[in-house]
Amino acid sequence: MRRPTEHSEQLKRMYSKDDGRLQGEDGWEKFPFFWFILFLSYKCTRRCQYCYAYNQVGDDNTGEMDEDTFSRLLEWIPEVWKVNNVKVNAVGFLGGEPLLRTERIKRVMDSVYQNTDGMQGFLYTNGDLIDSVNWDDLVDIQWMSTNITDISIEELSRRMTIISERSNVIGQTIVATLDEYNLERVLDISRFGIENGYRLRYYGNAYKGLDTAYKKRLLKKYHELCDLLEDYVVKGYDVHTTFLLDFLIPLWDLELSPYPCGKRLAVVYPDGTIGPCIRNHSFKTGTIFDENPLSKIQCYDFHHDIRRPDLPHECKKCEVRTTCHAGCPNDKLLFWDATSGKSVVCDVHREIIPRLRHLDKLKNGVKSKPSDV
């Protein structure tokens, strides 16, 4: 492991400082309520059929932020931070493949720590470039998620070991979109992850849409996964369910939504446009050159929040409402052309969220909350 940086000490001060800015309570103090999601480039080493960027920008993998726009971004992030009134912020790097341009990651993180109280830094990668990356550029990345794509578990292990040995990350996550291949081996991936101390994060293949046969297989596999994880909890393994399945936060039991969609989510694309959703790369609300930057990311249609008055009455009475919050607005927009209905995967959520909550209660006790996420 590399030695702690001055920036890591700044993060500790950020968590402990009481300055009246919005912050989670009762064990959620480190949970970021505002997220900067940066797509600095669409260039990638792969073309995964389930990728949101690939499905919306197609074969054009040349989209990369020019230097003038990137220089403006370095100013824009602190400007938004100053007015967002949120204490714990996160800045994340997606793509494309972020490891293609690590020097830009360093410049963003340097600007963040020079001009704000600091932020959590995270990065999503497919790991293809892990052997050649300049780790000095990534010294302030705390969290790294590696997508297993179609590589072997043995190769995934090798890549994550390199990350552990050469980086400053305090937590690694295995990411898998459950296409047909990964759906079949999800239990093997999970065994490897849990036994080696990694977190897990699984997504359903959104582009299967409302395919009932796929949803049936997915739900069956989710139940098998919960059975497996329950066995590991009983054995004393540290099993995490926050963000285990999609964006779900099972232990959240407040009506206040933890999901920043359309409110506290600043998604920036390579051309400098901004939007309210990490998954929708065609819906734009402005640019980083516009005045009143915080107002440009406000978009009611993307609010992922059970308090929306236009949501179905059955959702507001549902026992899993504070986790589901009526489901992802963009998924509903994608398949139903509206964001006001119930979740596209309502039937899945109704069965699986109670099981995820049971896992947490089994692990932590009924009143426990995670110390970090």
Coordinates of C-alpha atoms in Angstrom, one line a residue:
M1 CA 0.0 0.0 0.0
R2 CA 1.1 3.6 -0.7
R3 CA 1.4 5.9 2.3
P4 CA -1.6 8.1 3.2
T5 CA -1.7 11.5 1.5
E6 CA -2.4 14.9 2.9
H7 CA -5.8 14.6 1.1
S8 CA -6.8 11.6 3.2
E9 CA -6.2 13.7 6.3
Q10 CA -8.4 16.4 4.7
L11 CA -11.2 13.8 4.3
K12 CA -11.1 13.0 8.0
R13 CA -11.5 16.6 8.8
M14 CA -14.4 16.9 6.4
Y15 CA -16.2 14.0 8.0
S16 CA -15.8 15.5 11.5
K17 CA -16.4 19.1 10.8
D18 CA -19.9 20.4 11.8
D19 CA -20.6 23.4 9.5
G20 CA -24.4 23.1 8.9
R21 CA -24.2 21.5 5.5
L22 CA -26.5 18.6 4.7
Q23 CA -25.2 15.2 6.1
G24 CA -26.5 11.8 6.8
E25 CA -27.4 10.9 10.4
D26 CA -27.2 7.9 12.7
G27 CA -24.4 5.9 11.0
W28 CA -24.8 7.5 7.6
E29 CA -22.4 10.4 8.2
K30 CA -20.0 9.4 5.5
F31 CA -22.7 8.7 2.9
P32 CA -22.3 11.3 0.0
F33 CA -25.5 13.2 -0.6
F34 CA -24.0 14.9 -3.7
W35 CA -22.3 13.0 -6.6
F36 CA -20.2 14.4 -9.4
I37 CA -20.2 11.7 -12.2
L38 CA -17.6 12.5 -14.9
F39 CA -17.6 11.0 -18.3
L40 CA -14.4 12.6 -19.5
S41 CA -14.2 10.3 -22.6
Y42 CA -16.2 7.6 -24.4
K43 CA -13.0 5.9 -25.6
C44 CA -12.8 2.4 -24.3
T45 CA -11.0 -0.9 -24.8
R46 CA -14.3 -2.7 -25.1
R47 CA -17.7 -2.6 -26.6
C48 CA -20.0 -4.3 -24.1
Q49 CA -23.6 -4.7 -25.4
Y50 CA -25.2 -3.8 -22.1
C51 CA -23.2 -0.5 -21.7
Y52 CA -25.4 2.6 -21.4
A53 CA -22.8 4.7 -23.1
Y54 CA -22.3 2.3 -26.0
N55 CA -26.1 1.9 -26.5
Q56 CA -26.5 5.7 -26.7
V57 CA -23.4 6.9 -28.5
G58 CA -23.0 3.8 -30.7
D59 CA -19.8 3.1 -32.5
D60 CA -18.5 6.6 -32.0
N61 CA -15.8 6.0 -29.4
T62 CA -13.9 9.2 -30.2
G63 CA -15.8 11.5 -27.9
E64 CA -13.3 13.1 -25.5
M65 CA -13.4 16.3 -23.6
D66 CA -11.3 19.0 -25.2
E67 CA -8.9 21.0 -23.1
D68 CA -10.9 24.2 -22.9
T69 CA -13.9 22.3 -21.6
F70 CA -11.8 20.3 -19.2
S71 CA -10.3 23.5 -17.8
R72 CA -13.8 24.9 -17.3
L73 CA -14.7 21.6 -15.5
L74 CA -11.9 22.2 -13.0
E75 CA -13.6 25.5 -12.1
W76 CA -17.1 24.3 -12.3
I77 CA -16.9 21.5 -9.7
P78 CA -15.8 23.8 -6.8
E79 CA -18.5 26.3 -8.0
V80 CA -21.2 23.7 -7.6
W81 CA -19.8 22.5 -4.3
K82 CA -20.0 26.0 -2.8
V83 CA -23.7 26.3 -3.4
N84 CA -24.9 22.7 -3.0
N85 CA -24.9 22.8 0.8
V86 CA -23.8 19.2 1.1
K87 CA -21.1 18.2 3.5
V88 CA -20.0 14.8 2.0
N89 CA -19.5 14.9 -1.7
A90 CA -18.2 12.2 -4.1
V91 CA -16.5 12.6 -7.5
G92 CA -16.4 9.6 -9.8
F93 CA -14.8 8.7 -13.1
L94 CA -16.7 6.6 -15.6
G95 CA -16.5 6.3 -19.4
G96 CA -15.4 4.8 -21.7
E97 CA -12.4 3.6 -19.8
P98 CA -11.1 6.2 -17.3
L99 CA -7.7 4.6 -17.1
L100 CA -6.9 5.7 -20.6
R101 CA -6.3 9.3 -19.3
T102 CA -5.2 9.1 -15.7
E103 CA -3.5 12.4 -15.8
R104 CA -6.9 14.1 -16.0
I105 CA -8.1 12.2 -13.0
K106 CA -5.1 13.6 -11.0
R107 CA -5.9 17.2 -12.2
V108 CA -9.5 16.9 -11.1
M109 CA -8.6 15.5 -7.7
D110 CA -6.0 18.1 -7.2
S111 CA -8.5 20.9 -8.0
V112 CA -11.1 19.3 -5.7
Y113 CA -8.7 19.3 -2.7
Q114 CA -7.4 22.8 -3.4
N115 CA -10.8 24.4 -3.8
T116 CA -13.2 22.4 -1.6
D117 CA -13.2 20.6 1.8
G118 CA -12.4 17.4 -0.1
M119 CA -14.5 14.7 -1.7
Q120 CA -14.6 10.9 -1.9
G121 CA -12.9 9.8 -5.1
F122 CA -14.1 6.6 -6.9
L123 CA -13.4 5.0 -10.3
Y124 CA -15.1 2.4 -12.5
T125 CA -12.8 0.4 -14.7
N126 CA -12.8 -2.8 -16.8
G127 CA -9.2 -3.4 -15.6
D128 CA -7.8 -4.0 -19.0
L129 CA -5.0 -1.4 -18.5
I130 CA -4.2 -2.3 -14.9
D131 CA -0.6 -3.4 -15.7
S132 CA 0.5 -0.1 -17.3
V133 CA -1.4 2.5 -15.4
N134 CA 0.4 5.4 -13.6
W135 CA -0.6 4.9 -10.0
D136 CA 0.8 8.3 -9.0
D137 CA -2.2 9.8 -10.9
L138 CA -4.6 7.8 -8.9
V139 CA -3.3 8.4 -5.4
D140 CA -6.5 10.1 -4.2
I141 CA -8.9 7.5 -5.4
Q142 CA -10.5 5.8 -2.4
W143 CA -12.9 3.4 -4.0
M144 CA -12.3 1.4 -7.2
S145 CA -14.8 -0.9 -8.9
T146 CA -13.7 -3.5 -11.5
N147 CA -16.2 -4.8 -14.0
I148 CA -15.6 -8.5 -14.6
T149 CA -17.0 -8.3 -18.1
D150 CA -16.2 -11.6 -19.7
I151 CA -12.8 -12.3 -18.2
S152 CA -12.1 -15.3 -15.9
I153 CA -12.3 -15.1 -12.2
E154 CA -8.6 -15.9 -12.0
E155 CA -7.8 -12.9 -14.2
L156 CA -10.1 -10.7 -12.1
S157 CA -8.2 -11.9 -9.0
R158 CA -4.9 -10.9 -10.5
R159 CA -6.1 -7.5 -11.5
M160 CA -7.6 -6.7 -8.1
T161 CA -4.5 -7.9 -6.3
I162 CA -2.5 -5.4 -8.4
I163 CA -4.9 -2.6 -7.4
S164 CA -4.6 -3.6 -3.7
E165 CA -0.8 -3.6 -3.8
R166 CA -0.2 -0.4 -5.8
S167 CA -3.1 1.9 -4.9
N168 CA -4.5 3.8 -2.0
V169 CA -8.0 2.4 -2.3
I170 CA -9.7 1.5 1.0
G171 CA -12.4 -0.6 -0.7
Q172 CA -12.7 -2.6 -3.9
T173 CA -15.9 -3.7 -5.6
I174 CA -16.5 -6.4 -8.2
V175 CA -19.1 -5.2 -10.7
A176 CA -21.0 -7.4 -13.0
T177 CA -23.9 -6.8 -15.4
L178 CA -25.9 -10.0 -15.4
D179 CA -25.9 -10.8 -19.1
E180 CA -26.5 -14.5 -19.9
Y181 CA -22.8 -15.4 -19.2
N182 CA -22.5 -13.6 -15.8
L183 CA -26.0 -14.6 -14.7
E184 CA -24.8 -18.3 -14.9
R185 CA -21.6 -17.7 -12.9
V186 CA -22.9 -15.1 -10.4
L187 CA -22.6 -17.4 -7.5
D188 CA -19.0 -18.3 -8.3
I189 CA -18.2 -14.6 -8.6
S190 CA -19.9 -14.0 -5.3
R191 CA -17.9 -16.8 -3.5
F192 CA -14.7 -15.3 -4.8
G193 CA -15.6 -11.8 -3.8
I194 CA -16.8 -12.6 -0.3
E195 CA -14.0 -14.9 0.6
N196 CA -11.4 -12.3 -0.5
G197 CA -13.0 -9.3 1.2
Y198 CA -14.4 -7.5 -1.8
R199 CA -17.7 -5.9 -2.2
L200 CA -20.2 -7.0 -4.8
R201 CA -22.4 -5.0 -7.2
Y202 CA -24.7 -6.6 -9.7
Y203 CA -26.9 -5.0 -12.3
G204 CA -29.7 -6.5 -14.3
N205 CA -29.3 -6.2 -18.0
A206 CA -31.6 -3.2 -18.7
Y207 CA -31.7 -3.8 -22.4
K208 CA -33.6 -7.1 -21.8
G209 CA -36.4 -4.7 -21.1
L210 CA -39.6 -6.3 -19.9
D211 CA -38.5 -9.8 -21.1
T212 CA -40.4 -12.0 -18.7
A213 CA -38.2 -15.0 -19.2
Y214 CA -35.1 -13.0 -18.3
K215 CA -36.8 -11.4 -15.3
K216 CA -37.8 -14.9 -14.1
R217 CA -34.3 -16.2 -14.3
L218 CA -32.9 -13.0 -12.7
L219 CA -35.3 -13.3 -9.7
K220 CA -34.4 -17.0 -9.3
K221 CA -30.7 -16.2 -9.3
Y222 CA -31.2 -13.3 -6.8
H223 CA -32.8 -15.8 -4.4
E224 CA -30.0 -18.2 -4.8
L225 CA -27.6 -15.3 -4.2
C226 CA -29.4 -14.3 -1.0
D227 CA -29.2 -18.0 0.2
L228 CA -25.5 -18.0 -0.5
L229 CA -24.9 -14.7 1.3
E230 CA -26.9 -15.8 4.3
D231 CA -24.7 -18.8 4.7
Y232 CA -21.6 -16.5 4.6
V233 CA -23.1 -14.1 7.1
V234 CA -23.7 -17.1 9.5
K235 CA -20.1 -18.1 9.0
G236 CA -18.9 -14.6 10.1
Y237 CA -18.0 -13.1 6.7
D238 CA -18.5 -9.3 6.2
V239 CA -21.3 -9.2 3.7
H240 CA -22.4 -5.8 2.3
T241 CA -25.8 -5.3 0.8
T242 CA -25.6 -1.5 0.2
F243 CA -25.5 -1.2 -3.6
L244 CA -25.3 -5.0 -3.9
L245 CA -28.1 -5.1 -6.4
D246 CA -28.3 -2.1 -8.7
F247 CA -28.5 1.1 -6.7
L248 CA -30.5 -0.3 -3.7
I249 CA -29.8 0.8 -0.2
P250 CA -31.8 -1.8 1.8
L251 CA -31.2 -0.4 5.3
W252 CA -32.5 3.1 4.4
D253 CA -35.7 3.5 6.5
L254 CA -36.3 7.2 6.3
E255 CA -38.9 8.7 3.9
L256 CA -36.2 11.2 2.8
S257 CA -34.7 9.7 -0.4
P258 CA -31.0 9.0 -0.4
Y259 CA -31.0 8.9 -4.2
P260 CA -29.6 12.1 -5.8
C261 CA -31.2 11.6 -9.2
G262 CA -32.4 14.9 -10.7
K263 CA -31.5 16.8 -7.5
R264 CA -28.0 16.2 -6.2
L265 CA -26.4 14.4 -9.2
A266 CA -24.1 16.3 -11.5
V267 CA -23.4 14.1 -14.6
V268 CA -20.9 15.7 -17.0
Y269 CA -20.4 14.4 -20.5
P270 CA -17.4 14.7 -22.8
D271 CA -18.8 17.7 -24.7
G272 CA -19.4 19.6 -21.5
T273 CA -23.1 19.1 -21.4
I274 CA -24.7 18.0 -18.1
G275 CA -27.7 15.9 -17.2
P276 CA -29.6 14.5 -14.2
C277 CA -29.0 10.8 -14.8
I278 CA -26.0 8.5 -14.9
R279 CA -27.8 6.2 -17.3
N280 CA -29.4 8.5 -19.8
H281 CA -26.7 10.1 -22.0
S282 CA -29.2 11.8 -24.3
F283 CA -31.2 13.8 -21.8
K284 CA -29.3 17.1 -21.2
T285 CA -30.3 20.0 -19.0
G286 CA -27.5 22.5 -19.7
T287 CA -23.7 22.8 -19.9
I288 CA -20.9 23.6 -17.5
F289 CA -20.5 27.0 -19.1
D290 CA -24.1 28.1 -18.1
E291 CA -24.7 30.4 -15.2
N292 CA -26.4 29.2 -12.0
P293 CA -24.8 25.8 -12.2
L294 CA -26.7 24.0 -9.5
S295 CA -30.1 24.9 -11.1
K296 CA -29.0 23.2 -14.3
I297 CA -29.0 19.7 -12.7
Q298 CA -32.5 20.1 -11.2
C299 CA -35.0 17.9 -13.1
Y300 CA -38.2 16.8 -11.4
D301 CA -38.9 14.0 -13.9
F302 CA -35.7 12.2 -12.7
H303 CA -36.4 12.5 -8.9
H304 CA -36.1 9.0 -7.4
D305 CA -38.2 9.8 -4.4
I306 CA -41.3 8.1 -2.9
R307 CA -42.5 11.6 -1.8
R308 CA -43.4 12.5 -5.4
P309 CA -47.1 13.2 -5.5
D310 CA -47.5 11.6 -9.0
L311 CA -46.4 8.1 -7.9
P312 CA -49.0 5.3 -7.5
H313 CA -50.8 5.0 -4.2
E314 CA -49.7 1.4 -3.8
C315 CA -46.1 2.5 -3.9
K316 CA -46.5 4.9 -1.0
K317 CA -48.0 2.1 1.1
C318 CA -45.5 -0.6 0.1
E319 CA -43.3 -2.0 2.9
V320 CA -40.1 -1.6 0.8
R321 CA -40.8 1.9 -0.3
T322 CA -37.9 3.5 1.5
T323 CA -35.5 1.3 -0.4
C324 CA -37.2 1.1 -3.8
H325 CA -38.6 4.7 -3.9
A326 CA -40.8 3.4 -6.8
G327 CA -37.8 2.4 -8.8
C328 CA -35.4 4.0 -11.3
P329 CA -37.1 6.9 -13.1
N330 CA -34.9 6.4 -16.2
D331 CA -35.8 2.7 -16.5
K332 CA -39.5 3.7 -16.5
L333 CA -38.8 6.4 -19.1
L334 CA -37.0 3.9 -21.2
F335 CA -39.8 1.3 -21.4
W336 CA -42.9 3.3 -20.5
D337 CA -42.2 6.8 -21.7
A338 CA -43.0 8.2 -18.3
T339 CA -41.3 8.4 -14.9
S340 CA -44.4 8.5 -12.7
G341 CA -45.3 4.8 -12.5
K342 CA -44.1 2.0 -10.3
S343 CA -40.8 0.3 -10.7
V344 CA -40.1 -1.7 -13.9
V345 CA -38.8 -4.4 -11.6
C346 CA -41.5 -4.0 -8.9
D347 CA -42.1 -7.7 -8.6
V348 CA -38.3 -8.3 -8.1
H349 CA -38.0 -5.6 -5.5
R350 CA -40.9 -6.8 -3.5
E351 CA -39.3 -10.2 -3.1
I352 CA -35.7 -9.4 -2.8
I353 CA -35.5 -6.2 -0.7
P354 CA -36.9 -8.0 2.4
R355 CA -34.3 -10.6 1.9
L356 CA -31.5 -8.0 1.7
R357 CA -32.8 -6.4 4.9
H358 CA -32.8 -9.7 6.6
L359 CA -29.2 -10.2 5.7
D360 CA -28.3 -6.8 7.3
K361 CA -30.3 -7.6 10.5
L362 CA -28.6 -11.0 10.7
K363 CA -25.2 -9.4 10.4
N364 CA -25.6 -6.1 12.3
G365 CA -28.6 -6.4 14.6
V366 CA -32.0 -4.8 14.0
K367 CA -30.9 -1.2 14.9
S368 CA -27.4 -1.2 13.4
K369 CA -26.4 1.0 10.5
P370 CA -23.3 0.7 8.4
S371 CA -20.4 3.0 9.4
D372 CA -19.6 3.7 5.8
V373 CA -20.9 2.8 2.3

